[in-house]
């Protein structure tokens, strides 16, 4: 049976909820919806996030920095419940006018705290601040940034595209699921070919490219994202599988995945993180 067709009106208007898991918070306008300041802890870095694939990128980065001995990377991680609309508080909008997690405030700089938003920007900021996980040599740095921005541009097809229509949309329709499943598999093939010749995504060294890509494509390859592993035949991407398992075993990744998590096994949930002991 064919999918029903839709004739777009001459002028689109937001007359009714869009449906799906996040219908209650979706709107065509930006800005704060409630006056509420963000909490601030005692560490230089204040992270406001949730353990989605984008949020996990930053908590993994911070735990990796701490594992290297960078004491200045100590942080407080505050839970932003996006299903409840916490990202539309006035305090959060001040840190990220786009109202998306993760967002970071650096209180170690002179003057007002420095806001950093968009997960890729946060990874680059932290890598440059601490001199880690981003090569300084021109070719290696450029290759790392190539793959970081590949993820930033590609993942919306996996999340807002495939993930939405496969897992979250109020009805399942053949065309969008097939369209985005095809693109997701093409991206997995791109990554598999790259990892056939490299231990890590950008070469021989673990980098922010891996930290950005793994929470989406690594977790997808492990069958955990959208529970779509069988549907997408992820076992076929054997180089991605090798890489995904290696990254998953890193102690800092194990720790970072727990931060701002409120679902799954109770032992894996650390809704807020204010010291290393919170993850023990």
Coordinates of C-alpha atoms in Angstrom, one line a residue:
X1 CA 0.0 0.0 0.0
X2 CA 1.4 3.4 -1.0
X3 CA 2.0 6.1 1.6
X4 CA -0.7 8.8 1.6
X5 CA 0.3 11.9 -0.2
X6 CA 0.3 15.4 1.2
X7 CA -0.4 18.6 -0.7
X8 CA 1.6 21.5 1.0
X9 CA -0.5 24.6 1.5
X10 CA 0.6 27.9 -0.1
X11 CA 1.7 29.2 3.3
X12 CA 2.7 26.8 6.1
X13 CA 1.3 27.6 9.6
X14 CA 1.8 25.8 12.9
X15 CA -1.9 25.0 13.5
X16 CA -1.5 21.7 15.3
X17 CA 1.2 19.7 17.2
X18 CA 3.5 17.9 14.8
X19 CA 3.1 14.5 16.6
X20 CA 5.8 12.1 17.7
X21 CA 7.8 11.8 20.9
X22 CA 8.8 15.5 21.1
X23 CA 5.6 17.1 19.9
X24 CA 5.0 18.9 23.2
X25 CA 8.2 20.9 22.9
X26 CA 8.5 21.5 19.2
X27 CA 7.7 25.0 18.0
X28 CA 8.7 27.2 15.0
X29 CA 10.0 30.0 17.3
X30 CA 13.2 30.4 19.3
X31 CA 14.0 32.1 22.6
X32 CA 13.2 31.6 26.3
X33 CA 9.9 30.3 27.4
X34 CA 10.4 30.5 31.1
X35 CA 12.6 32.7 33.4
X36 CA 15.1 30.4 35.2
X37 CA 18.8 30.7 35.9
X38 CA 21.1 27.8 35.4
X39 CA 22.9 26.3 38.4
X40 CA 26.6 26.8 38.8
X41 CA 28.9 24.5 40.6
X42 CA 32.4 24.9 42.0
X43 CA 34.5 23.7 39.0
X44 CA 35.8 25.9 36.1
X45 CA 33.7 24.1 33.5
X46 CA 30.0 23.9 33.7
X47 CA 28.3 21.4 31.4
X48 CA 24.5 21.5 30.7
X49 CA 23.5 18.4 28.9
X50 CA 21.8 15.1 28.5
X51 CA 23.4 11.7 27.5
X52 CA 22.1 11.8 24.0
X53 CA 24.7 11.0 21.3
X54 CA 25.5 14.8 21.0
X55 CA 25.7 15.2 24.8
X56 CA 27.9 12.2 25.3
X57 CA 30.6 13.6 23.0
X58 CA 31.5 16.3 25.5
X59 CA 31.3 14.2 28.7
X60 CA 33.6 11.6 27.0
X61 CA 36.0 14.4 26.0
X62 CA 36.1 15.8 29.6
X63 CA 36.7 12.4 31.1
X64 CA 39.4 11.7 28.6
X65 CA 41.1 15.0 29.5
X66 CA 40.9 14.1 33.2
X67 CA 42.4 10.7 32.5
X68 CA 45.4 12.4 30.9
X69 CA 45.9 14.4 34.1
X70 CA 44.4 17.7 33.0
X71 CA 43.1 18.9 36.4
X72 CA 41.6 22.0 34.8
X73 CA 39.1 19.9 33.0
X74 CA 37.2 19.2 36.2
X75 CA 33.6 19.9 35.6
X76 CA 30.0 20.0 36.9
X77 CA 27.5 18.3 34.7
X78 CA 23.9 19.5 35.1
X79 CA 21.0 17.6 33.7
X80 CA 18.9 19.3 31.0
X81 CA 15.7 17.3 30.5
X82 CA 14.9 18.1 26.9
X83 CA 11.6 16.3 27.0
X84 CA 10.5 18.7 29.8
X85 CA 11.8 21.8 27.9
X86 CA 14.6 22.7 30.2
X87 CA 16.6 23.9 27.2
X88 CA 14.1 26.8 26.8
X89 CA 14.8 28.4 30.2
X90 CA 16.2 31.9 30.1
X91 CA 19.5 30.7 31.6
X92 CA 20.0 28.0 29.0
X93 CA 19.1 30.3 26.1
X94 CA 21.8 32.7 27.4
X95 CA 24.4 29.9 27.0
X96 CA 23.0 28.5 23.8
X97 CA 20.5 30.7 21.8
X98 CA 19.7 27.6 19.7
X99 CA 18.3 25.7 22.8
X100 CA 20.1 22.5 22.0
X101 CA 22.3 20.4 24.3
X102 CA 25.1 20.3 25.0
X103 CA 26.2 23.7 26.2
X104 CA 29.3 24.7 28.2
X105 CA 30.2 27.7 30.3
X106 CA 33.9 28.2 31.0
X107 CA 34.3 30.2 34.3
X108 CA 38.2 30.0 34.2
X109 CA 38.5 32.8 31.6
X110 CA 38.8 36.5 32.6
X111 CA 35.6 38.5 32.8
X112 CA 32.2 36.9 32.1
X113 CA 32.0 33.1 31.7
X114 CA 32.6 32.1 28.1
X115 CA 29.8 30.3 26.5
X116 CA 30.5 27.5 24.0
X117 CA 27.7 25.7 22.2
X118 CA 27.3 23.1 19.4
X119 CA 29.1 19.9 20.3
X120 CA 31.7 20.1 17.6
X121 CA 32.6 23.6 18.7
X122 CA 32.9 22.4 22.3
X123 CA 35.2 19.6 21.3
X124 CA 37.5 21.9 19.3
X125 CA 37.5 24.5 22.2
X126 CA 38.5 21.9 24.8
X127 CA 41.1 20.3 22.5
X128 CA 42.8 23.7 21.9
X129 CA 42.4 24.8 25.6
X130 CA 44.2 21.7 26.9
X131 CA 46.3 20.8 23.9
X132 CA 45.0 17.3 23.5
X133 CA 43.2 15.1 21.0
X134 CA 43.6 17.5 18.1
X135 CA 46.9 17.3 16.2
X136 CA 48.9 20.5 15.6
X137 CA 50.6 19.3 12.4
X138 CA 48.8 20.7 9.4
X139 CA 47.8 17.5 7.6
X140 CA 46.8 15.6 10.7
X141 CA 44.9 18.5 12.1
X142 CA 43.0 19.1 8.8
X143 CA 42.1 15.4 8.5
X144 CA 40.8 15.3 12.1
X145 CA 38.7 18.4 11.4
X146 CA 37.5 16.9 8.1
X147 CA 36.0 13.9 9.9
X148 CA 34.7 16.0 12.8
X149 CA 32.7 18.2 10.3
X150 CA 31.7 15.1 8.4
X151 CA 30.0 13.9 11.5
X152 CA 28.4 17.3 12.2
X153 CA 27.0 17.4 8.7
X154 CA 26.0 13.7 8.4
X155 CA 24.5 12.8 11.7
X156 CA 21.3 14.8 11.2
X157 CA 20.4 12.3 8.5
X158 CA 20.8 9.5 11.1
X159 CA 19.1 11.3 14.0
X160 CA 16.5 13.7 12.6
X161 CA 16.0 11.6 9.5
X162 CA 16.3 7.8 10.1
X163 CA 15.9 7.9 13.9
X164 CA 12.9 10.1 13.8
X165 CA 10.9 8.2 11.1
X166 CA 12.0 4.8 12.3
X167 CA 11.7 5.3 16.1
X168 CA 9.8 8.5 17.0
X169 CA 7.3 9.5 14.4
X170 CA 3.7 8.9 15.3
X171 CA 3.2 6.8 12.1
X172 CA 5.7 4.7 10.2
X173 CA 5.8 5.4 6.4
X174 CA 7.8 3.4 3.9
X175 CA 9.3 6.3 1.9
X176 CA 11.1 8.3 4.6
X177 CA 12.3 5.2 6.4
X178 CA 13.7 3.8 3.2
X179 CA 15.2 7.1 2.2
X180 CA 17.1 7.7 5.5
X181 CA 18.0 4.0 6.0
X182 CA 19.7 4.1 2.6
X183 CA 21.6 7.3 3.6
X184 CA 22.6 5.9 7.0
X185 CA 24.0 2.7 5.4
X186 CA 25.9 4.8 2.9
X187 CA 27.5 6.7 5.7
X188 CA 28.3 3.5 7.6
X189 CA 30.0 2.4 4.4
X190 CA 32.0 5.6 4.1
X191 CA 33.2 5.1 7.7
X192 CA 33.9 1.4 7.2
X193 CA 36.1 2.1 4.2
X194 CA 38.0 4.7 6.2
X195 CA 38.5 2.4 9.1
X196 CA 39.7 -0.4 6.9
X197 CA 42.9 1.6 6.5
X198 CA 43.2 3.4 9.8
X199 CA 43.0 2.3 13.4
X200 CA 41.1 5.5 14.3
X201 CA 38.9 7.6 12.1
X202 CA 41.5 10.3 11.3
X203 CA 44.5 8.1 11.4
X204 CA 46.7 6.3 13.9
X205 CA 45.8 8.6 16.9
X206 CA 42.6 8.8 18.9
X207 CA 41.1 12.2 18.5
X208 CA 38.0 14.4 18.8
X209 CA 36.9 12.9 15.5
X210 CA 36.4 9.6 17.2
X211 CA 34.7 11.2 20.2
X212 CA 32.3 12.9 17.8
X213 CA 31.5 10.0 15.6
X214 CA 31.4 7.1 18.0
X215 CA 28.3 8.1 20.0
X216 CA 26.4 8.1 16.8
X217 CA 27.9 5.5 14.4
X218 CA 29.7 3.4 17.0
X219 CA 26.7 3.0 19.2
X220 CA 24.6 2.3 16.1
X221 CA 27.0 -0.4 15.0
X222 CA 26.8 -2.0 18.5
X223 CA 23.0 -2.2 18.0
X224 CA 22.1 0.2 20.8
X225 CA 21.0 3.3 18.9
X226 CA 17.2 3.1 18.0
X227 CA 17.5 -0.7 18.4
X228 CA 18.1 -0.7 14.6
X229 CA 21.1 -2.9 14.4
X230 CA 19.4 -5.8 12.8
X231 CA 17.3 -3.6 10.5
X232 CA 20.4 -1.9 9.1
X233 CA 22.6 -5.1 9.1
X234 CA 25.3 -3.3 11.0
X235 CA 27.3 -6.5 11.5
X236 CA 28.4 -6.2 7.8
X237 CA 30.5 -3.1 8.6
X238 CA 33.3 -5.1 10.2
X239 CA 35.8 -2.3 10.4
X240 CA 33.3 -0.1 12.1
X241 CA 32.6 -3.0 14.5
X242 CA 36.2 -3.3 15.4
X243 CA 36.6 0.4 16.0
X244 CA 33.3 0.7 17.9
X245 CA 34.2 -2.1 20.3
X246 CA 37.7 -0.7 20.9
X247 CA 36.3 2.8 21.7
X248 CA 33.6 1.4 23.9
X249 CA 36.2 -0.3 26.1
X250 CA 38.1 2.9 26.9
X251 CA 37.6 3.7 30.7
X252 CA 36.9 7.4 30.0
X253 CA 34.2 6.4 27.5
X254 CA 32.6 4.1 30.0
X255 CA 32.6 6.9 32.5
X256 CA 31.5 9.6 30.1
X257 CA 28.5 7.6 28.9
X258 CA 27.1 7.6 32.4
X259 CA 27.0 11.4 32.8
X260 CA 23.6 13.0 32.6
X261 CA 22.0 9.6 31.8
X262 CA 18.5 8.9 33.3
X263 CA 17.6 5.7 31.5
X264 CA 18.8 2.1 31.3
X265 CA 20.6 0.2 34.0
X266 CA 20.6 2.1 37.3
X267 CA 24.3 1.5 37.7
X268 CA 24.9 3.3 34.3
X269 CA 22.9 6.4 35.4
X270 CA 24.6 9.5 36.8
X271 CA 22.1 12.3 36.3
X272 CA 24.5 14.9 37.6
X273 CA 28.2 14.8 37.9
X274 CA 30.1 17.1 40.4
X275 CA 33.2 15.0 41.2
X276 CA 35.0 11.9 40.0
X277 CA 33.5 10.0 42.9
X278 CA 30.0 10.4 41.4
X279 CA 31.1 7.9 38.6
X280 CA 32.5 5.3 40.9

